[in-house]
Short mmCIF file of C-alpha atoms in Angstrom, two decimals:
data_model
loop_
_atom_site.label_atom_id
_atom_site.label_comp_id
_atom_site.label_asym_id
_atom_site.label_seq_id
_atom_site.Cartn_x
_atom_site.Cartn_y
_atom_site.Cartn_z
CA MET A 1 -78.82 227.30 -2.07
CA ASN A 2 -79.65 223.59 -0.74
CA ARG A 3 -76.37 222.58 -2.45
CA GLU A 4 -74.35 224.99 -0.34
CA ARG A 5 -76.25 224.02 2.86
CA GLU A 6 -75.51 220.49 2.14
CA GLN A 7 -71.76 221.36 1.44
CA LEU A 8 -71.69 223.72 4.65
CA SER A 9 -73.12 220.55 6.77
CA TRP A 10 -70.57 218.25 5.19
CA ASN A 11 -67.65 220.67 5.96
CA TYR A 12 -68.82 221.07 9.68
CA ALA A 13 -68.94 217.14 9.92
CA VAL A 14 -65.47 216.84 8.53
CA ILE A 15 -64.04 219.56 10.93
CA THR A 16 -65.75 217.94 13.84
CA LEU A 17 -64.31 214.50 13.03
CA ALA A 18 -60.97 216.15 12.51
CA ILE A 19 -61.01 217.76 15.96
CA ALA A 20 -62.04 214.52 17.60
CA LEU A 21 -59.20 212.68 15.60
CA LEU A 22 -56.78 215.49 16.64
CA ILE A 23 -57.77 215.11 20.37
CA LEU A 24 -57.60 211.30 20.24
CA ALA A 25 -53.96 211.66 18.56
CA SER A 26 -52.85 214.07 20.96
CA THR A 27 -54.10 212.01 24.00
CA TRP A 28 -52.30 208.77 22.38
CA VAL A 29 -49.19 210.87 21.91
CA ASP A 30 -49.25 212.24 25.32
CA ARG A 31 -49.71 208.57 26.87
CA ARG A 32 -46.89 207.26 25.02
CA ILE A 33 -44.68 210.16 25.71
CA ARG A 34 -45.61 209.71 29.76
CA ASN A 35 -45.22 206.13 29.64
CA GLN A 36 -41.75 206.42 28.29
CA LEU A 37 -40.57 209.25 30.37
CA GLN A 38 -41.92 207.48 33.43
CA ALA A 39 -39.96 204.31 32.31
CA ASP A 40 -36.91 206.53 32.04
CA VAL A 41 -37.22 208.00 35.27
CA GLN A 42 -37.71 204.70 36.94
CA GLN A 43 -34.72 203.48 35.14
CA ALA A 44 -32.39 206.33 36.24
CA LEU A 45 -33.64 206.06 39.94
CA GLU A 46 -32.56 202.29 40.00
CA ALA A 47 -29.34 202.81 38.17
CA VAL A 48 -28.73 205.53 41.18
CA VAL A 49 -29.60 203.25 43.92
CA ASP A 50 -27.93 200.22 42.40
CA ALA A 51 -24.51 202.41 41.98
CA GLU A 52 -25.15 203.79 45.73
CA ARG A 53 -25.30 200.36 46.89
CA TRP A 54 -22.27 198.96 45.28
CA GLY A 55 -20.48 202.13 47.01
CA VAL A 56 -22.09 201.22 50.20
CA HIS A 57 -20.62 197.57 49.98
CA SER A 58 -17.26 199.00 49.11
CA TRP A 59 -17.24 201.41 51.97
CA TYR A 60 -18.72 198.49 54.26
CA GLN A 61 -15.91 196.24 53.28
CA GLN A 62 -13.11 199.11 53.83
CA GLN A 63 -14.58 199.82 57.31
CA ARG A 64 -14.53 196.20 58.25
CA VAL A 65 -10.87 195.87 57.40
CA LEU A 66 -9.85 199.14 59.03
CA ALA A 67 -11.79 197.95 62.34
CA ALA A 68 -9.78 194.76 62.11
CA THR A 69 -6.63 196.37 61.73
CA LEU A 70 -7.30 198.83 64.62
CA ALA A 71 -8.03 195.71 66.76
CA GLU A 72 -4.69 194.50 66.15
CA TYR A 73 -2.83 197.54 67.23
CA PRO A 74 -0.09 196.77 69.80
CA LEU A 75 -1.74 199.19 72.30
CA ILE A 76 -5.13 197.45 71.92
CA LYS A 77 -3.72 194.03 72.34
CA GLN A 78 -1.68 194.79 75.14
CA SER A 79 -4.51 196.24 77.18
CA ALA A 80 -6.47 193.03 76.34
CA GLN A 81 -3.51 190.93 78.18
CA ILE A 82 -3.32 193.17 81.21
CA VAL A 83 -5.95 193.46 83.40
CA PRO A 84 -6.36 195.58 85.32
CA ILE A 85 -5.17 198.29 82.89
CA SER A 86 -2.73 200.92 84.01
CA ASP A 87 -3.26 204.44 83.87
CA GLN A 88 -0.27 204.98 81.63
CA LEU A 89 -1.82 202.61 78.95
CA LYS A 90 -5.16 204.37 78.96
CA THR A 91 -3.79 207.64 78.50
CA ASP A 92 -1.70 206.12 75.43
CA ALA A 93 -4.78 204.39 74.08
CA ASN A 94 -6.82 207.65 74.35
CA GLN A 95 -4.32 209.46 72.41
CA TRP A 96 -3.76 207.02 69.92
CA PHE A 97 -7.64 207.03 69.47
CA LYS A 98 -7.53 210.94 68.93
CA ARG A 99 -4.77 210.54 66.33
CA MET A 100 -6.61 207.80 64.42
CA SER A 101 -10.22 208.58 64.63
CA GLN A 102 -10.20 211.67 62.15
CA GLU A 103 -13.85 212.47 63.11
CA GLN A 104 -15.01 209.00 61.73
CA TYR A 105 -15.58 207.43 65.08
CA LEU A 106 -17.40 209.09 68.24
CA ASP A 107 -15.64 206.83 70.77
CA TYR A 108 -14.01 203.36 71.21
CA ALA A 109 -14.29 200.70 73.76
CA LEU A 110 -12.45 197.42 74.95
CA ILE A 111 -14.88 195.08 76.12
CA ASP A 112 -14.47 191.50 77.30
CA SER A 113 -16.55 188.22 76.36
CA LYS A 114 -19.56 189.45 78.60
CA GLY A 115 -19.56 192.89 77.48
CA LEU A 116 -17.90 194.95 80.41
CA ILE A 117 -15.88 198.05 79.24
CA LEU A 118 -12.33 197.40 80.18
CA LEU A 119 -11.09 200.42 78.27
CA THR A 120 -12.49 203.68 76.58
CA ASN A 121 -12.08 207.03 76.13
CA GLN A 122 -15.36 207.83 77.96
CA GLN A 123 -14.01 207.39 81.58
CA LYS A 124 -17.47 207.11 83.11
CA THR A 125 -18.69 204.28 81.56
CA LEU A 126 -15.49 202.13 82.37
CA GLY A 127 -16.59 198.79 84.24
CA LYS A 128 -20.25 199.02 82.93
CA GLN A 129 -21.93 196.83 80.17
CA HIS A 130 -21.62 197.93 76.82
CA PRO A 131 -24.63 198.53 74.75
CA VAL A 132 -23.87 196.10 72.03
CA LYS A 133 -24.33 193.33 74.74
CA THR A 134 -27.97 194.19 74.27
CA GLN A 135 -27.90 192.80 70.68
CA ALA A 136 -28.36 189.14 71.31
CA GLY A 137 -25.75 186.59 69.91
CA LEU A 138 -23.52 189.59 68.42
CA LEU A 139 -20.46 189.19 70.82
CA GLU A 140 -20.63 185.26 70.55
CA SER A 141 -20.80 185.32 66.92
CA VAL A 142 -17.92 188.00 66.36
CA LEU A 143 -15.56 185.59 68.92
CA ASP A 144 -16.60 182.68 67.38
CA SER A 145 -16.15 183.54 63.60
CA GLY A 146 -13.30 186.16 64.17
CA GLN A 147 -15.07 188.45 61.86
CA THR A 148 -15.85 192.29 62.06
CA LYS A 149 -19.38 192.90 62.24
CA PHE A 150 -21.76 196.13 61.81
CA SER A 151 -24.10 196.55 64.83
CA GLN A 152 -26.76 199.41 63.90
CA ALA A 153 -29.42 201.20 65.76
CA LEU A 154 -28.95 199.90 69.25
CA PRO A 155 -31.32 201.62 71.54
CA GLN A 156 -29.75 203.04 74.63
CA GLN A 157 -32.11 204.51 77.25
CA ASN A 158 -31.55 207.98 78.21
CA LYS A 159 -33.60 209.89 80.87
CA THR A 160 -35.98 211.34 78.27
CA HIS A 161 -35.68 209.25 75.16
CA LEU A 162 -34.04 206.59 73.19
CA ASN A 163 -30.71 207.17 71.74
CA TYR A 164 -29.54 205.04 68.69
CA ASP A 165 -26.05 204.21 67.83
CA LEU A 166 -23.96 202.52 65.13
CA TYR A 167 -21.01 200.28 65.98
CA LEU A 168 -18.02 198.32 64.35
CA VAL A 169 -17.29 195.06 66.17
CA ALA A 170 -13.94 193.63 65.74
CA PRO A 171 -12.20 190.80 67.84
CA VAL A 172 -8.94 191.38 69.46
CA SER A 173 -7.09 188.31 68.73
CA ALA A 174 -5.32 186.06 71.30
CA PRO A 175 -1.91 184.77 71.59
CA GLU A 176 -1.08 181.15 70.68
CA GLN A 177 -4.16 180.84 68.30
CA GLN A 178 -6.61 180.97 71.16
CA LYS A 179 -10.19 182.09 71.06
CA PRO A 180 -10.44 185.68 71.10
CA GLN A 181 -11.85 186.68 74.54
CA HIS A 182 -11.86 190.73 73.99
CA ILE A 183 -13.47 193.07 71.36
CA LEU A 184 -12.95 196.47 70.07
CA VAL A 185 -16.13 198.42 69.74
CA LEU A 186 -15.81 201.67 67.47
CA ARG A 187 -18.92 203.94 67.92
CA LEU A 188 -19.44 205.55 64.29
CA ASN A 189 -20.02 209.16 63.58
CA PRO A 190 -22.99 208.96 60.98
CA ASN A 191 -22.40 212.56 60.05
CA THR A 192 -18.95 211.77 58.40
CA ILE A 193 -18.31 207.91 58.25
CA PHE A 194 -20.63 207.18 55.36
CA PRO A 195 -19.38 207.64 52.14
CA SER A 196 -19.41 211.10 50.34
CA LEU A 197 -21.48 209.18 47.45
CA LEU A 198 -24.56 209.46 49.38
CA ARG A 199 -24.21 212.95 49.88
CA LYS A 200 -23.98 214.12 46.04
CA PRO A 201 -27.18 214.91 44.13
CA PHE A 202 -27.12 212.65 41.08
CA LEU A 203 -30.64 213.17 40.31
CA GLY A 204 -31.31 217.15 39.57
CA GLN A 205 -31.62 219.57 42.54
CA THR A 206 -34.00 217.47 44.83
CA GLY A 207 -32.44 213.62 44.37
CA GLU A 208 -30.99 212.06 47.41
CA THR A 209 -29.76 208.69 48.74
CA TYR A 210 -29.74 207.56 52.33
CA LEU A 211 -29.64 204.60 54.47
CA VAL A 212 -32.77 203.15 56.27
CA ASP A 213 -32.75 200.32 59.06
CA ALA A 214 -35.44 197.78 59.33
CA HIS A 215 -37.41 200.14 61.60
CA GLY A 216 -37.52 203.13 59.13
CA LEU A 217 -34.92 205.14 60.99
CA MET A 218 -32.66 207.07 58.90
CA LEU A 219 -29.10 205.99 59.41
CA SER A 220 -27.22 208.40 57.35
CA PRO A 221 -27.83 212.25 57.03
CA SER A 222 -30.45 213.97 54.91
CA ARG A 223 -29.42 216.49 52.44
CA PHE A 224 -32.16 218.75 53.76
CA ASP A 225 -31.09 218.76 57.42
CA LEU A 226 -30.78 222.62 57.34
CA GLU A 227 -34.38 222.81 56.05
CA LEU A 228 -35.65 220.18 58.47
CA GLN A 229 -34.01 222.33 61.15
CA ASP A 230 -35.64 225.43 59.87
CA LEU A 231 -39.04 223.63 60.18
CA GLN A 232 -38.08 222.74 63.51
CA ILE A 233 -38.74 218.92 62.58
CA LEU A 234 -34.89 218.55 63.94
CA PRO A 235 -33.38 220.82 66.77
CA ASP A 236 -30.85 223.11 65.77
CA GLY A 237 -27.64 221.43 64.93
CA GLN A 238 -29.05 217.94 65.18
CA SER A 239 -28.31 215.42 62.15
CA SER A 240 -31.35 213.56 60.75
CA ALA A 241 -28.88 210.51 61.16
CA LEU A 242 -30.38 208.25 63.86
CA HIS A 243 -32.78 210.98 65.06
CA LEU A 244 -35.49 210.90 62.30
CA ALA A 245 -37.97 208.06 61.48
CA VAL A 246 -38.92 207.93 57.70
CA ARG A 247 -42.63 208.41 58.49
CA ASN A 248 -45.20 210.13 56.51
CA PRO A 249 -46.35 213.38 58.04
CA GLY A 250 -49.71 213.55 56.08
CA VAL A 251 -48.88 217.20 54.90
CA ASN A 252 -46.34 219.12 52.98
CA LEU A 253 -44.23 220.53 55.71
CA ILE A 254 -42.06 222.49 53.34
CA GLN A 255 -45.07 224.54 52.27
CA LYS A 256 -45.38 227.10 55.00
CA THR A 257 -48.90 227.22 54.89
CA SER A 258 -49.23 223.62 55.46
CA GLN A 259 -47.01 222.91 58.59
CA THR A 260 -49.76 221.76 60.97
CA GLN A 261 -49.30 218.26 62.12
CA THR A 262 -51.53 216.35 64.59
CA GLY A 263 -51.04 213.34 66.83
CA ASN A 264 -47.72 211.54 67.84
CA ALA A 265 -44.95 211.33 65.38
CA GLN A 266 -44.30 207.67 66.21
CA ASN A 267 -47.84 206.82 65.38
CA ARG A 268 -47.75 208.06 61.84
CA PRO A 269 -47.16 205.35 59.36
CA LEU A 270 -44.09 204.58 57.51
CA THR A 271 -43.71 206.24 54.11
CA PRO A 272 -44.34 203.56 51.49
CA MET A 273 -40.52 203.16 50.75
CA ALA A 274 -39.68 202.48 54.23
CA ALA A 275 -42.49 200.18 54.75
CA GLN A 276 -41.15 197.90 52.20
CA LEU A 277 -37.62 197.94 53.34
CA ALA A 278 -39.08 197.16 57.09
CA GLU A 279 -40.70 193.99 55.18
CA GLY A 280 -37.11 193.27 53.96
CA HIS A 281 -38.37 194.13 50.20
CA SER A 282 -36.89 196.04 47.39
CA GLY A 283 -38.60 197.89 44.83
CA ALA A 284 -39.29 201.37 42.91
CA ARG A 285 -42.44 203.54 42.68
CA ILE A 286 -42.89 206.33 39.94
CA ALA A 287 -46.63 207.12 41.43
CA PRO A 288 -45.85 210.06 43.75
CA TYR A 289 -45.84 209.49 47.36
CA ARG A 290 -45.16 211.68 50.62
CA ASP A 291 -41.47 211.32 51.87
CA TYR A 292 -40.45 212.33 55.48
CA ARG A 293 -40.83 216.01 54.45
CA GLY A 294 -44.42 215.39 53.55
CA VAL A 295 -43.01 216.24 50.07
CA PRO A 296 -44.54 214.11 46.69
CA VAL A 297 -41.64 211.93 45.47
CA VAL A 298 -40.77 208.91 43.27
CA GLY A 299 -38.26 206.41 44.51
CA ALA A 300 -36.10 203.24 44.20
CA TRP A 301 -34.77 200.97 47.24
CA ARG A 302 -33.15 197.99 47.70
CA TRP A 303 -32.84 195.74 51.06
CA ASP A 304 -29.37 194.51 51.62
CA GLU A 305 -29.25 191.05 53.97
CA GLN A 306 -25.31 191.56 54.10
CA LEU A 307 -25.73 195.10 55.36
CA GLY A 308 -28.95 194.60 57.11
CA MET A 309 -30.36 197.80 55.96
CA GLY A 310 -31.95 199.62 53.20
CA ILE A 311 -30.68 201.96 50.42
CA ALA A 312 -33.05 204.34 49.07
CA THR A 313 -32.89 207.09 46.11
CA GLU A 314 -35.81 209.72 46.09
CA GLN A 315 -36.49 212.64 44.12
CA ASP A 316 -39.13 215.31 44.06
CA ALA A 317 -41.88 214.19 41.74
CA SER A 318 -41.92 217.95 40.63
CA GLU A 319 -38.52 217.87 39.22
CA ALA A 320 -38.46 214.01 38.19
CA PHE A 321 -41.74 214.60 35.87
CA ALA A 322 -40.62 218.00 34.70
CA SER A 323 -39.68 216.65 31.20
CA ILE A 324 -43.47 215.13 31.02
CA ARG A 325 -45.00 218.57 31.97
CA GLN A 326 -42.84 220.12 29.16
CA ALA A 327 -44.03 217.22 26.53
CA GLU A 328 -47.61 217.86 27.51
CA TRP A 329 -47.25 221.62 27.22
CA ILE A 330 -46.02 220.70 23.58
CA VAL A 331 -48.34 218.09 22.44
CA TYR A 332 -51.60 220.02 23.83
CA GLY A 333 -50.10 223.41 22.79
CA PHE A 334 -50.03 221.89 19.21
CA THR A 335 -53.58 220.40 19.65
CA PHE A 336 -54.96 223.50 20.99
CA PHE A 337 -53.62 225.66 17.91
CA GLY A 338 -54.91 222.72 15.62
CA ILE A 339 -58.18 223.05 17.34
CA LEU A 340 -58.30 226.68 16.75
CA LEU A 341 -57.35 226.51 13.29
CA LEU A 342 -60.14 223.86 12.45
CA ILE A 343 -62.67 226.28 14.40
CA GLY A 344 -61.32 229.26 12.18
CA LEU A 345 -61.87 227.37 9.15
CA SER A 346 -65.68 226.27 10.27
CA GLN A 347 -65.88 230.03 10.97
CA ALA A 348 -64.69 230.84 7.74
CA PHE A 349 -67.15 228.22 6.03
CA ARG A 350 -70.04 229.57 8.03
CA ILE A 351 -69.16 233.29 6.99
CA LYS A 352 -69.04 232.12 3.43
CA TYR A 353 -72.65 230.28 3.71
CA ARG A 354 -73.92 233.50 5.26
CA ARG A 355 -72.67 235.51 2.36
CA LEU A 356 -73.87 233.21 -0.16
CA LYS A 357 -77.23 233.11 1.41
CA GLU A 358 -77.40 237.13 1.45
CA GLN A 359 -76.36 236.78 -2.20
CA ASN A 360 -78.85 234.28 -2.86
CA GLN A 361 -81.25 236.50 -1.35
CA VAL A 362 -80.48 239.59 -3.36
CA LEU A 363 -80.59 237.28 -6.40
CA LEU A 364 -84.07 235.84 -5.34
CA SER A 365 -85.29 239.60 -4.85
CA GLN A 366 -83.80 240.80 -8.29
CA GLU A 367 -85.21 237.36 -9.81
CA PHE A 368 -88.62 238.58 -8.25
CA SER A 369 -88.68 242.12 -9.74
CA PHE A 370 -87.46 240.50 -13.05
CA TYR A 371 -90.24 238.26 -13.11
CA LYS A 372 -92.66 241.17 -11.96
CA VAL A 373 -91.58 243.26 -14.93
CA PHE A 374 -91.37 240.31 -17.10
CA ASN A 375 -95.02 239.31 -16.61
CA SER A 376 -96.61 242.65 -16.67
CA ALA A 377 -94.85 243.35 -20.05
CA GLN A 378 -97.35 244.57 -22.56
CA ASP A 379 -95.14 242.80 -25.46
CA ALA A 380 -94.86 239.06 -25.45
CA ILE A 381 -91.46 237.73 -24.50
CA LEU A 382 -89.67 234.57 -25.16
CA ILE A 383 -86.29 233.67 -23.59
CA LEU A 384 -84.67 231.38 -26.34
CA ASP A 385 -81.57 228.90 -25.73
CA GLN A 386 -80.72 228.28 -29.20
CA ASP A 387 -83.92 227.41 -30.73
CA LEU A 388 -85.64 226.02 -27.54
CA VAL A 389 -87.76 228.31 -25.07
CA GLN A 390 -86.79 228.67 -21.63
CA GLU A 391 -89.30 231.03 -20.29
CA CYS A 392 -92.35 233.06 -21.25
CA ASN A 393 -94.55 235.92 -19.79
CA GLN A 394 -98.26 236.03 -19.83
CA ALA A 395 -98.63 238.23 -22.83
CA ALA A 396 -96.82 235.43 -24.83
CA LYS A 397 -99.30 232.76 -23.64
CA PHE A 398 -101.84 235.15 -24.88
CA LEU A 399 -100.36 235.95 -28.34
CA LEU A 400 -99.46 232.10 -29.08
CA LYS A 401 -102.69 230.98 -27.66
CA ARG A 402 -100.99 228.39 -25.50
CA ASP A 403 -100.34 227.69 -21.72
CA SER A 404 -96.91 227.79 -20.55
CA ALA A 405 -96.42 224.05 -20.53
CA ASP A 406 -97.05 224.02 -24.42
CA ILE A 407 -94.51 226.69 -24.68
CA ILE A 408 -91.45 226.25 -22.42
CA GLY A 409 -89.38 223.65 -23.53
CA GLN A 410 -90.73 223.68 -27.11
CA SER A 411 -88.65 224.84 -30.25
CA TRP A 412 -89.28 227.96 -32.22
CA GLY A 413 -90.36 225.91 -35.04
CA HIS A 414 -93.43 224.37 -32.94
CA PHE A 415 -95.04 227.69 -33.34
CA SER A 416 -94.03 228.37 -36.87
CA PRO A 417 -95.54 226.97 -40.31
CA PHE A 418 -93.12 225.06 -42.61
CA ASN A 419 -92.37 227.85 -44.87
CA GLN A 420 -92.44 231.58 -44.37
CA PRO A 421 -94.53 233.87 -46.85
CA ASP A 422 -91.53 234.59 -48.69
CA GLY A 423 -90.73 231.15 -49.23
CA SER A 424 -88.08 230.39 -46.99
CA ILE A 425 -87.90 227.43 -44.65
CA SER A 426 -88.74 228.33 -41.21
CA GLN A 427 -86.25 226.40 -39.20
CA GLN A 428 -83.24 227.43 -41.79
CA ASN A 429 -84.53 231.28 -41.50
CA PHE A 430 -84.82 231.19 -37.98
CA GLN A 431 -81.49 229.42 -37.71
CA GLN A 432 -79.64 232.32 -39.35
CA LYS A 433 -81.26 234.83 -37.12
CA ILE A 434 -80.59 233.01 -33.83
CA GLU A 435 -76.80 232.62 -34.73
CA GLN A 436 -76.64 236.33 -35.42
CA ALA A 437 -78.33 237.36 -32.20
CA THR A 438 -76.41 234.71 -30.13
CA ALA A 439 -73.11 236.49 -31.54
CA GLY A 440 -74.41 239.67 -29.86
CA ILE A 441 -75.92 241.43 -32.87
CA PRO A 442 -79.56 242.77 -32.17
CA ILE A 443 -81.68 241.83 -35.27
CA ARG A 444 -85.40 242.60 -36.19
CA PHE A 445 -87.57 240.90 -38.71
CA ASP A 446 -91.04 239.99 -39.29
CA TRP A 447 -92.21 236.38 -38.97
CA ARG A 448 -95.41 234.43 -39.30
CA PHE A 449 -96.61 232.24 -36.66
CA ILE A 450 -99.30 229.44 -36.54
CA ALA A 451 -102.00 228.95 -33.69
CA PRO A 452 -103.31 225.65 -32.58
CA ASP A 453 -106.35 226.26 -34.34
CA GLY A 454 -104.18 226.52 -37.64
CA GLN A 455 -104.92 230.12 -38.07
CA GLN A 456 -101.72 231.85 -38.74
CA PHE A 457 -100.77 235.69 -37.90
CA SER A 458 -97.58 237.96 -38.57
CA ALA A 459 -95.52 239.44 -35.95
CA ASP A 460 -92.86 241.84 -35.46
CA ILE A 461 -89.65 240.30 -33.87
CA ARG A 462 -86.91 241.54 -31.99
CA PHE A 463 -84.06 239.39 -31.07
CA ASN A 464 -81.79 240.74 -28.40
CA PRO A 465 -78.69 239.22 -26.98
CA LEU A 466 -79.27 238.46 -23.09
CA GLN A 467 -75.95 237.51 -21.25
CA LEU A 468 -76.56 235.71 -17.86
CA ASP A 469 -74.50 232.28 -16.98
CA LYS A 470 -74.37 232.17 -20.82
CA THR A 471 -75.70 234.06 -23.86
CA TYR A 472 -79.52 233.72 -24.36
CA VAL A 473 -81.78 235.51 -26.82
CA GLN A 474 -84.64 237.73 -25.54
CA ALA A 475 -87.28 237.36 -28.37
CA VAL A 476 -89.82 240.71 -28.17
CA ILE A 477 -93.03 239.66 -30.06
CA ARG A 478 -95.65 242.24 -31.25
CA GLU A 479 -98.54 241.21 -33.53
CA ARG A 480 -99.14 242.86 -36.49
CA HIS A 481 -102.64 243.87 -37.29
CA GLN A 482 -101.90 244.38 -40.90
CA ASP A 483 -100.21 241.37 -42.77
CA ILE A 484 -97.20 242.95 -44.79
CA TRP A 485 -97.07 240.08 -47.28
CA THR A 486 -100.53 240.74 -48.60
#
């Protein structure tokens, strides 16, 4: 039984070690898969933002060429040479603007080198100073270089708040190679002017790319404008472009139970992405952070010195890492079932041990009963394995006049004289009889024994085969008080 208990302990130790190794292996595999999938997510984000950056650059060059072309339109050049401008020329210019704007531009203005508006479709601003004049050095730079420039997010004071606008500023060439003195300013419509590339969900259902200025102001529309309006973050019908700062609200605004916001929105910190762009840095982050909706996202961003703005691509972390969660379900699912299997094996070993213990108790009980009967028998009994005594009862010790230590382990010949009364050699005679009994044939015979004091006595012997783990011989000995050989 001790052997089975030791084996059970070893089984438990092996199973415990196997469970520990399985958990370690699953953790290692999960970490490798997570690292690889996170690297894939970051690579995808960076690939998209770089592609979008190239697309925005192409769009920017096209817009510069278009603005320069419009600045050379005969009506514009004629207006720049005739001051004051006639009403007919103003009417013709306004009709021209309606035809060519195609909702890309909100308005136009022809201004002089001092920033005064000479011609525009917004009649109430005629003769006033154009907002682009507030950007230091912009007009001088355009007139000196003769190059079209992009002016972004210029604050325009209103009665209640600041308005932000985006402009393309193009010089109007002067005759006879003179230095330009007039500028065409086109106010961009942020909801239509930016390339459709920005509005396509390249990354699942939640991925988006948008433009951000150096102050964290969103320059292009969010793809979630309708959602932001439903949440009353934006007024109905208002675009996020030029109206929404990319700041962390501190809570997930999309979750209906988490819409409570405290404090002034302008005092909230920029999101980690916007804060990096405000410092002119590019980067990527796969550790989830809150975006302007308060939703945990991952993203990549690039600051572009030529454009003077940042380009960001973000995706909800829940969607970006969906494949990681699936992989974890698979890995830990197999681990869980593996542990269940090992626990099942340990349970099976425990049940087996319990049954062995119960069987052992039954055998011990039977053995006790056997020894009780065995020792209380009136006849002397020896259990033989070939010619060696394996067990003896009390009657055998009394008959052979020896204690158990001088009986068990001794050969049959140890208790017999060299010859039997019929002249046969005791050892050879006994060998024939033990072989017959071992073969399964009961046998009865007379035998002469010798006591330790040299006295001999006769006995009636019965050999019966006894089948246990192998065939033994049960020798039942009854002393004859009358010697049959005399």
